[in-house]
PDB file of C-alpha atoms in Angstrom:
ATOM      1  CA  UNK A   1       6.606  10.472  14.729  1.00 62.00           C
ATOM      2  CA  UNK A   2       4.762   7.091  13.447  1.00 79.00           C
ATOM      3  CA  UNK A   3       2.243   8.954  11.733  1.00 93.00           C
ATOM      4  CA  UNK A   4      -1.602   8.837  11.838  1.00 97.00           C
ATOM      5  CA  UNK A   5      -2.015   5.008  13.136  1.00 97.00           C
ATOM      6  CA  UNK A   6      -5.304   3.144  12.274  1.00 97.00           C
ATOM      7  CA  UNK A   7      -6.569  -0.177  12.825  1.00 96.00           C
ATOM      8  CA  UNK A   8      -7.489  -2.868  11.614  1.00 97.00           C
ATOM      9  CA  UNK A   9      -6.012  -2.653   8.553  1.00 96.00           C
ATOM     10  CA  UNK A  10      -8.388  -5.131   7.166  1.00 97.00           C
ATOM     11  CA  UNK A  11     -11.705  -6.022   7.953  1.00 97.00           C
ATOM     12  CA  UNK A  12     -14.422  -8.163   6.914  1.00 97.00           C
ATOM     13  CA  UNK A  13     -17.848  -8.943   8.680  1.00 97.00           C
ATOM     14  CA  UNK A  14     -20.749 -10.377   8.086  1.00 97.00           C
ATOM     15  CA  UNK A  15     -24.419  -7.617   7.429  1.00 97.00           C
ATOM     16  CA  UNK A  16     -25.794  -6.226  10.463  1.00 96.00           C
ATOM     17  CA  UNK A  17     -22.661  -7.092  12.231  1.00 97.00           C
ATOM     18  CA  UNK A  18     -21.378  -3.535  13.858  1.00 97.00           C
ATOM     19  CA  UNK A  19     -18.057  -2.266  13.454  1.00 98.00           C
ATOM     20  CA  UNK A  20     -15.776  -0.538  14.865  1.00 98.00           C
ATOM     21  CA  UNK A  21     -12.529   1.576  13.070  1.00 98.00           C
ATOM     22  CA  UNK A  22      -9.871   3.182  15.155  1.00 98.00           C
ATOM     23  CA  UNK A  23      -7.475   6.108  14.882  1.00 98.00           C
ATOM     24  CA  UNK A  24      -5.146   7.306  16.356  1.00 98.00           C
ATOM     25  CA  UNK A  25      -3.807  11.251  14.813  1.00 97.00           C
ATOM     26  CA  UNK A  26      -0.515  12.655  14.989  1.00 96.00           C
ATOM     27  CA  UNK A  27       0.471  14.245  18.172  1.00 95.00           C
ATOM     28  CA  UNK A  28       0.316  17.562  18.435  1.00 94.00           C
ATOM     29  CA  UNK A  29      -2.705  17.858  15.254  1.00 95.00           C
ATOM     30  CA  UNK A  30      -5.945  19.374  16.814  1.00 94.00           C
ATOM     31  CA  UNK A  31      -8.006  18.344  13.770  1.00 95.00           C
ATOM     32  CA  UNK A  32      -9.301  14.609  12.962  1.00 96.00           C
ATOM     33  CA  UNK A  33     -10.809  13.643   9.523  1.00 96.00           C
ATOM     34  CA  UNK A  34     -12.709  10.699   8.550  1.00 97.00           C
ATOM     35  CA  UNK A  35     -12.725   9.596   4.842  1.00 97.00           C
ATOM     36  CA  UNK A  36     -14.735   6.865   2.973  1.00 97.00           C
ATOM     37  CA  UNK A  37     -12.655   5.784  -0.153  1.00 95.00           C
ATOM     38  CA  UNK A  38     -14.654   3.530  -3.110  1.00 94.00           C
ATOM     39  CA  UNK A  39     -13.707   3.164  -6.709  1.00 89.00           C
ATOM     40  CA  UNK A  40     -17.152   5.106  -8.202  1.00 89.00           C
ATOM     41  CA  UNK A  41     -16.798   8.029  -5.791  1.00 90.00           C
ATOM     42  CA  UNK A  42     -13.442   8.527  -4.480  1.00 91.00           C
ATOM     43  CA  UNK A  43     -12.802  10.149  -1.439  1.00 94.00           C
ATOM     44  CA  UNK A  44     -15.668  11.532   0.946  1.00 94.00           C
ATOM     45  CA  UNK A  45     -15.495  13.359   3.700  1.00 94.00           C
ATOM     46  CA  UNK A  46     -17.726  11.444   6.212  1.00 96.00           C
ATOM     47  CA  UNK A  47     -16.699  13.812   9.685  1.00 96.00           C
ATOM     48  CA  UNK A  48     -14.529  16.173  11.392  1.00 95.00           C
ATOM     49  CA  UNK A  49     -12.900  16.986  15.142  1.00 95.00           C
ATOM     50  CA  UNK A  50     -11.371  19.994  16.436  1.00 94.00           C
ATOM     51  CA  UNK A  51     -10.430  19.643  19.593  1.00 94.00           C
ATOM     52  CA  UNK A  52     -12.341  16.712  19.858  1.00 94.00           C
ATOM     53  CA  UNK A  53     -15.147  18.402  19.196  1.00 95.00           C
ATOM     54  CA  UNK A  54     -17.038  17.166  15.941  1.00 95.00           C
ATOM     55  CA  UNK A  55     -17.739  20.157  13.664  1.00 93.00           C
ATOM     56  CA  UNK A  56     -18.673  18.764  10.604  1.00 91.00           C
ATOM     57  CA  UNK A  57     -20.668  15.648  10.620  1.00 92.00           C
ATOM     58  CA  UNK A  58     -22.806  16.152   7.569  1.00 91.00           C
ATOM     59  CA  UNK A  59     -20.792  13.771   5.272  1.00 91.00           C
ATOM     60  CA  UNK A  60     -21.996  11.003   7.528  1.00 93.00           C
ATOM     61  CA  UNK A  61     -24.393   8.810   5.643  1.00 87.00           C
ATOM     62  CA  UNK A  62     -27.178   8.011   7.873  1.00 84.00           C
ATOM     63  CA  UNK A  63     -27.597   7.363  11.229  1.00 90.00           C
ATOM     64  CA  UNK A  64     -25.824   3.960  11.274  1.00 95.00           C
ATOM     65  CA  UNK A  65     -22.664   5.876  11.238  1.00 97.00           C
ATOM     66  CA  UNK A  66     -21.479   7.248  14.084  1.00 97.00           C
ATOM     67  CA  UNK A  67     -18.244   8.833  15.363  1.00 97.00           C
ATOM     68  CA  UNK A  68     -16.162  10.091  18.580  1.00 97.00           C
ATOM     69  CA  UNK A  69     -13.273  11.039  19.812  1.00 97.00           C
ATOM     70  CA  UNK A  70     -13.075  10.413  23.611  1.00 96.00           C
ATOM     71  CA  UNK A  71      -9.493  12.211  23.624  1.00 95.00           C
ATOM     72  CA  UNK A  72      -6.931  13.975  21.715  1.00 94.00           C
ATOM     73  CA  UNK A  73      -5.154  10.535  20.768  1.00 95.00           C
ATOM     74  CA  UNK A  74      -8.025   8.583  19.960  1.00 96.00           C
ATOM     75  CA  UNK A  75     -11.264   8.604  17.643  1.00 98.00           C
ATOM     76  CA  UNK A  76     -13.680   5.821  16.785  1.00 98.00           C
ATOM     77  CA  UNK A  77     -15.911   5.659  13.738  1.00 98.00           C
ATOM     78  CA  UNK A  78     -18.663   3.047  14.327  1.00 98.00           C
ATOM     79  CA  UNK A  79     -21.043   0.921  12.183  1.00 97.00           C
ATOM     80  CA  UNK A  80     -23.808  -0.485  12.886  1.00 96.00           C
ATOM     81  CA  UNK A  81     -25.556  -2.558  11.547  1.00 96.00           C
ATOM     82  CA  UNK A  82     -23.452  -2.919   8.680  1.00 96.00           C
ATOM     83  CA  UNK A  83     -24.237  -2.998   5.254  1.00 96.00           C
ATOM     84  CA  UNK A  84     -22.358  -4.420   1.711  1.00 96.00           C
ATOM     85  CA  UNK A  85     -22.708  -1.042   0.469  1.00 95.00           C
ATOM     86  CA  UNK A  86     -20.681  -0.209   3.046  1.00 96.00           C
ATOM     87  CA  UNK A  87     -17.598  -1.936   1.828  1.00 97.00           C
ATOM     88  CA  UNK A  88     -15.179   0.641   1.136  1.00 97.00           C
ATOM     89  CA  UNK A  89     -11.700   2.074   2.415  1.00 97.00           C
ATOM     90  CA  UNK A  90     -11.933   4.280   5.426  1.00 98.00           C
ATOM     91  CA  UNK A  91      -9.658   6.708   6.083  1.00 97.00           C
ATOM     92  CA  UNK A  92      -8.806   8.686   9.036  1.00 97.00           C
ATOM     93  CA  UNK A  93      -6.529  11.786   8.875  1.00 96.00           C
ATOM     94  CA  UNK A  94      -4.958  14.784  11.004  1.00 96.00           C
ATOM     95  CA  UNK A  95      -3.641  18.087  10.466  1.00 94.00           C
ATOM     96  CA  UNK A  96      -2.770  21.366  12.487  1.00 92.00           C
ATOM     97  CA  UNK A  97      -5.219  23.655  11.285  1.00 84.00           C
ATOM     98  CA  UNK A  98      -8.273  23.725   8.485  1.00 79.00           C
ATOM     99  CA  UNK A  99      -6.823  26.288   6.521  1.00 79.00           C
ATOM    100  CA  UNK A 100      -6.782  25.477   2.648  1.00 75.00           C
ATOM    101  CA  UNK A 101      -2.704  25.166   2.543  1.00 81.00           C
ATOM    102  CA  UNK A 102      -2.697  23.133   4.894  1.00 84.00           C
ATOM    103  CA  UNK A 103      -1.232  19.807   4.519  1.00 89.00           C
ATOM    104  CA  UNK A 104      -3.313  16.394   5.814  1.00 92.00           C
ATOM    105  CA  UNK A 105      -1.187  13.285   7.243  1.00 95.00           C
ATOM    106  CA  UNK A 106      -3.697  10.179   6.320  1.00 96.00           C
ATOM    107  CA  UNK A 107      -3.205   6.948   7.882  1.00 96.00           C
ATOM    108  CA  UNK A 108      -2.878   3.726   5.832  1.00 95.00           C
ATOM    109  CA  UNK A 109      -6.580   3.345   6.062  1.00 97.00           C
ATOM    110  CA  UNK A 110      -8.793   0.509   7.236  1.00 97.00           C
ATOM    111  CA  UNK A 111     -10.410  -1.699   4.283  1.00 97.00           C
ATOM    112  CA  UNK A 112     -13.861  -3.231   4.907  1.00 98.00           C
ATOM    113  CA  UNK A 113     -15.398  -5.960   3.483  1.00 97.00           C
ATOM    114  CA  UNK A 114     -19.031  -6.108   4.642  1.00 97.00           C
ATOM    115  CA  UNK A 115     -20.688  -9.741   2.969  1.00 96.00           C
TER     116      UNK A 115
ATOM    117  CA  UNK B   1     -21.909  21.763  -9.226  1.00 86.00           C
ATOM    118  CA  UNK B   2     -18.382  21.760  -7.779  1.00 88.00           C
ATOM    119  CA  UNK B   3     -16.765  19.048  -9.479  1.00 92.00           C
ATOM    120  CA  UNK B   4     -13.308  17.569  -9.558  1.00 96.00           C
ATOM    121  CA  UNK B   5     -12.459  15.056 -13.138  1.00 96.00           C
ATOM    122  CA  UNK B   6      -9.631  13.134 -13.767  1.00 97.00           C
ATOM    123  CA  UNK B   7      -7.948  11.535 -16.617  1.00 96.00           C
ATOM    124  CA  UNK B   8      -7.218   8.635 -17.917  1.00 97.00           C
ATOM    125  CA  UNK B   9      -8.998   6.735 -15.134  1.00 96.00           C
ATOM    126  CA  UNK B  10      -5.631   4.090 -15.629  1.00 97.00           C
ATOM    127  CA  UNK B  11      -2.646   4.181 -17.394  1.00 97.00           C
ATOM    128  CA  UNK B  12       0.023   1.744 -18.021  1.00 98.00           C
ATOM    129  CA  UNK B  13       3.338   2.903 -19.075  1.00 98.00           C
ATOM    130  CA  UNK B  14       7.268   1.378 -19.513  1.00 98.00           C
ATOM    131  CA  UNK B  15       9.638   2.081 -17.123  1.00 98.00           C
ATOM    132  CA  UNK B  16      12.071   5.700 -18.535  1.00 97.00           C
ATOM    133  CA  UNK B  17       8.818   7.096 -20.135  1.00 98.00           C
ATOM    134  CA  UNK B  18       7.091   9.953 -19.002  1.00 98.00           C
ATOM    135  CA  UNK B  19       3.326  10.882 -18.578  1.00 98.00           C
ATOM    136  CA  UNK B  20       0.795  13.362 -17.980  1.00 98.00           C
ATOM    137  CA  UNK B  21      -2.397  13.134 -15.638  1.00 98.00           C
ATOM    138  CA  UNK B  22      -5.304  15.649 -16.169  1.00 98.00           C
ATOM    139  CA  UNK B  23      -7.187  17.079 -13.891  1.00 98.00           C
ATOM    140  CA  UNK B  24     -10.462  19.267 -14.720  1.00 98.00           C
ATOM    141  CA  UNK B  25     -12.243  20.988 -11.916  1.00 97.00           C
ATOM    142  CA  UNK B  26     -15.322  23.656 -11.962  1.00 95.00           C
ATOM    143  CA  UNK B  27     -14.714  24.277  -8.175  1.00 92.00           C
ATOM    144  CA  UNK B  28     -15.722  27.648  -7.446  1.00 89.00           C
ATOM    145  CA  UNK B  29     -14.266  30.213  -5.619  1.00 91.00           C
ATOM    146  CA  UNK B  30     -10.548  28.495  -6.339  1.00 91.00           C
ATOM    147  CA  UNK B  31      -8.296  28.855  -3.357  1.00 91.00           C
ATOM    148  CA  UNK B  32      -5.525  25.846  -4.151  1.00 92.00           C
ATOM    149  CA  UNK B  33      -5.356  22.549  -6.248  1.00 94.00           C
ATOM    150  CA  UNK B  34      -3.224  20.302  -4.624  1.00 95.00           C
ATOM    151  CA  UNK B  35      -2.143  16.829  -6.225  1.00 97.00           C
ATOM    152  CA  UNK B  36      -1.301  13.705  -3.750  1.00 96.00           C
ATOM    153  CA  UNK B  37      -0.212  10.327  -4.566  1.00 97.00           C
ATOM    154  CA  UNK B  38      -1.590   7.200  -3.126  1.00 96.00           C
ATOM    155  CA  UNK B  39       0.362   4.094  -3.307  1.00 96.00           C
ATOM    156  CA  UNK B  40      -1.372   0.646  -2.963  1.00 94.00           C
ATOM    157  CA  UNK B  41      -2.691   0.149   0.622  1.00 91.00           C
ATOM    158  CA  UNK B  42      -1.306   3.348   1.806  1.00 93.00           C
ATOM    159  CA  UNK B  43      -3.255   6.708   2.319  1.00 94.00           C
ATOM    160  CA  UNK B  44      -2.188   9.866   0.508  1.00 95.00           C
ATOM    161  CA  UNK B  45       0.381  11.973   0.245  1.00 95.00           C
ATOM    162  CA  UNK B  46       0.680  15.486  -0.776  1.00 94.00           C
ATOM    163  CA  UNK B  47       3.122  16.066  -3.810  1.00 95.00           C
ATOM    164  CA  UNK B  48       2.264  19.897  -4.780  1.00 94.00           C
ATOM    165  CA  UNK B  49       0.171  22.771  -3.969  1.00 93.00           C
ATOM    166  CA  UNK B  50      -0.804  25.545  -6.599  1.00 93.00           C
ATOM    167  CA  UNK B  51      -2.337  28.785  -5.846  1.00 90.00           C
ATOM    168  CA  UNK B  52      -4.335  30.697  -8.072  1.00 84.00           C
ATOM    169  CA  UNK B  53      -1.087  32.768  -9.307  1.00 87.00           C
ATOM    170  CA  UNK B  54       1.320  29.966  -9.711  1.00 89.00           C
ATOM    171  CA  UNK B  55       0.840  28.008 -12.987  1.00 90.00           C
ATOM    172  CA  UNK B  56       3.954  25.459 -12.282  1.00 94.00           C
ATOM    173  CA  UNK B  57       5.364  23.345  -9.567  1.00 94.00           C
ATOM    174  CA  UNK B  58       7.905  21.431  -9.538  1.00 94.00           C
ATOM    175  CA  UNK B  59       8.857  18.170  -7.161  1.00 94.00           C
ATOM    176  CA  UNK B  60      11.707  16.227  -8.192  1.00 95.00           C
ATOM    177  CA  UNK B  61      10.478  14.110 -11.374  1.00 97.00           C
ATOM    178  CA  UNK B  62       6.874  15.640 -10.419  1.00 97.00           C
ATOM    179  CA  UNK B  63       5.525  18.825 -12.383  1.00 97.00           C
ATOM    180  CA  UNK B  64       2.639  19.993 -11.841  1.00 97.00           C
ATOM    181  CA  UNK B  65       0.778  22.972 -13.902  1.00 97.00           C
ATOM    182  CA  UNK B  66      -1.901  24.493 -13.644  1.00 96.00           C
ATOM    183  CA  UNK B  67      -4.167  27.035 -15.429  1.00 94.00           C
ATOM    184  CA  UNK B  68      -6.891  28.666 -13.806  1.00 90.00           C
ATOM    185  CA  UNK B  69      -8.405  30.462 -16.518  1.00 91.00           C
ATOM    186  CA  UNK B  70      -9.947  27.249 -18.044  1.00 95.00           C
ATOM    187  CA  UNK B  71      -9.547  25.221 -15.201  1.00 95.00           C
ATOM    188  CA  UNK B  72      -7.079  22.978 -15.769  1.00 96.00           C
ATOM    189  CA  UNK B  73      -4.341  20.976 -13.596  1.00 97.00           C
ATOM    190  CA  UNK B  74      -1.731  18.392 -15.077  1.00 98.00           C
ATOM    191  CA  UNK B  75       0.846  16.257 -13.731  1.00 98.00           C
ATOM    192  CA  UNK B  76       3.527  15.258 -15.433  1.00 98.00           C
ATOM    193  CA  UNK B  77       6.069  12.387 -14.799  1.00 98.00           C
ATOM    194  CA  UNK B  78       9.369  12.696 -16.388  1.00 98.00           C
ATOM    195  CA  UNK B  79      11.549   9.472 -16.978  1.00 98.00           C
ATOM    196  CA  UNK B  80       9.155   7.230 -14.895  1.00 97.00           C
ATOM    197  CA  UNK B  81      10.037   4.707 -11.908  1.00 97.00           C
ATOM    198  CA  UNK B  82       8.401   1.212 -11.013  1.00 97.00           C
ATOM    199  CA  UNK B  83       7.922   3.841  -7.732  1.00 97.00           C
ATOM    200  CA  UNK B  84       6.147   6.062  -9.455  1.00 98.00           C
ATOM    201  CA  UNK B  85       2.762   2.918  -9.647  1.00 98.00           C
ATOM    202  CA  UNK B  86       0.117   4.825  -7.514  1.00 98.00           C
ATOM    203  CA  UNK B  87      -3.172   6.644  -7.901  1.00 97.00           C
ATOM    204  CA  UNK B  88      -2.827  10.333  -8.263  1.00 98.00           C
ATOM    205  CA  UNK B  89      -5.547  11.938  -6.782  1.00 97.00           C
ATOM    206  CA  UNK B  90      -6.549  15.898  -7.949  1.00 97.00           C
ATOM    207  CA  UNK B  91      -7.874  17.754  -4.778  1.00 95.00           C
ATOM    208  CA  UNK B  92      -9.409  21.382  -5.003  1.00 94.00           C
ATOM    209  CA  UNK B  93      -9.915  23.609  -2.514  1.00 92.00           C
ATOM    210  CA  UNK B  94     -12.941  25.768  -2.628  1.00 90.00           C
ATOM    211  CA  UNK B  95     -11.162  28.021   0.566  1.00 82.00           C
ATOM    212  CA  UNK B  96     -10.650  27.200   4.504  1.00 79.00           C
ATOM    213  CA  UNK B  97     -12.397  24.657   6.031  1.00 78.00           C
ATOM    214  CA  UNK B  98     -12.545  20.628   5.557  1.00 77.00           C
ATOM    215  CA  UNK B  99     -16.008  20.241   3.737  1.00 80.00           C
ATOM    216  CA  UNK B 100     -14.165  22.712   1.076  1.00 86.00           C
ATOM    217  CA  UNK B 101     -12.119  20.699  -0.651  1.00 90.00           C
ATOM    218  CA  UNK B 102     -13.518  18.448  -3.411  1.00 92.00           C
ATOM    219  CA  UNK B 103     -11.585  15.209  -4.646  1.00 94.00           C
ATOM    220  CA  UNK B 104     -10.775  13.728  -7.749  1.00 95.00           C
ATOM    221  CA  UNK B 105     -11.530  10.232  -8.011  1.00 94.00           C
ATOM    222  CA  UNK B 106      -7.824   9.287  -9.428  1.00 95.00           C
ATOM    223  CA  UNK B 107      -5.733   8.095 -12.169  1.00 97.00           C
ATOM    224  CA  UNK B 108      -4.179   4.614 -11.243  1.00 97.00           C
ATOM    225  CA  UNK B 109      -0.753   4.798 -12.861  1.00 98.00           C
ATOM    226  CA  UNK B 110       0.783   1.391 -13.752  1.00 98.00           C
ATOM    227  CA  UNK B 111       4.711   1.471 -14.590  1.00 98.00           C
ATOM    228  CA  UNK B 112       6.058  -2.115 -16.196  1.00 97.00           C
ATOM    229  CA  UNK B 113       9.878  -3.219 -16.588  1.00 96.00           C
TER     230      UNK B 113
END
């Protein structure tokens, strides 16, 4: 299996400019996490899918922020309009189940630059 | 306040030496602490999982130990590797369910020649 597959790997936009971050989870993992990584606050859990369903979107920051997963092998998180302070490394993630041994697979993560 | 601390915040070591990372939580109810590694540009990856009745884990040059009467996790490195440069990042899980695990922010482990 290749993993949890995300891209781009890098990006960097100009504020107010929207973005868009893509994953693509493991085959076979029902659940889909999205992380926001930054030096001062480590790693946040922004949303998560079962199913495709979101269940947990309270991590999302405001309303700029918005996430979906159309299908099983594919989930968006979207920005817009950007911000600087939005200049972080997201991560997006997949895993079987929710239970608390349960292992997450993280992709290699997407790192914004937002100027 | 569930809260996850880690330290050193960096550490820079010689190649052959070991180390220990700390880890101080006051996550409450404890199910598991679980310590990952996260090389440069990469996302993490698990290296050991401790329940509240296992105080030691062992994988390969990795220990980890943990004591949940005062709340305590370390990680210790034996005989260190250039591989072994990486953040370690202290996760603790509060029980089932994604918005119950709380993060560490990391210790960014530097290993020179």
């Amino acid at each position: 299996d290749a993993g949890v597959i995300q891209s781009p790997r890098h990006e960097v936009t100009e504020m107010g400019q929207e973005v868009t971050l893509r994953c693509k989870p493991i085959s076979g993992h029902d659940y889909l996490f999205w992380y926001r990584q930054t030096m001062m606050r480590g790693l946040e859990l922004l949303i998560y899918f079962n199913n495709n369903v979101p269940i947990d979107d309270s991590g999302m920051p405001e309303d700029r922020f918005s996430a979906k997963m159309p299908n099983a092998s594919f989930s968006t998180l979207k920005i817009q309009p950007s911000e600087p302070r939005d200049s972080a490394v997201y991560f997006c993630a997949s895993s079987t189940e929710t239970g608390s041994r349960v292992t997450q697979y993280f992709g290699p993560g997407t790192r914004l630059l937002v100027l | 306040k569930n809260q996850v601390e880690q330290s050193p915040q960096s550490l820079i070591i010689l190649e052959g030496k070991n180390c220990t990372l700390q880890c101080n939580y006051t996550v409450s109810p404890f199910s598991n602490l679980r310590w990952y590694k996260q090389d440069t540009g990469r996302g993490p990856v698990s290296l050991t999982i401790m329940t509240f009745s296992e105080n030691t884990k062992s994988n390969g040059r990795y220990t980890a130990t943990l004591d949940a009467d005062t709340k305590q996790s370390s990680l210790h490195i034996t005989a260190s590797q250039l591989s072994d440069s990486a953040s370690y990042i202290c996760v603790v899980s509060a029980g089932d369910g994604a918005n119950n695990l709380f993060f560490g922010t990391g210790t960014r482990l530097t290993v020179i020649p």
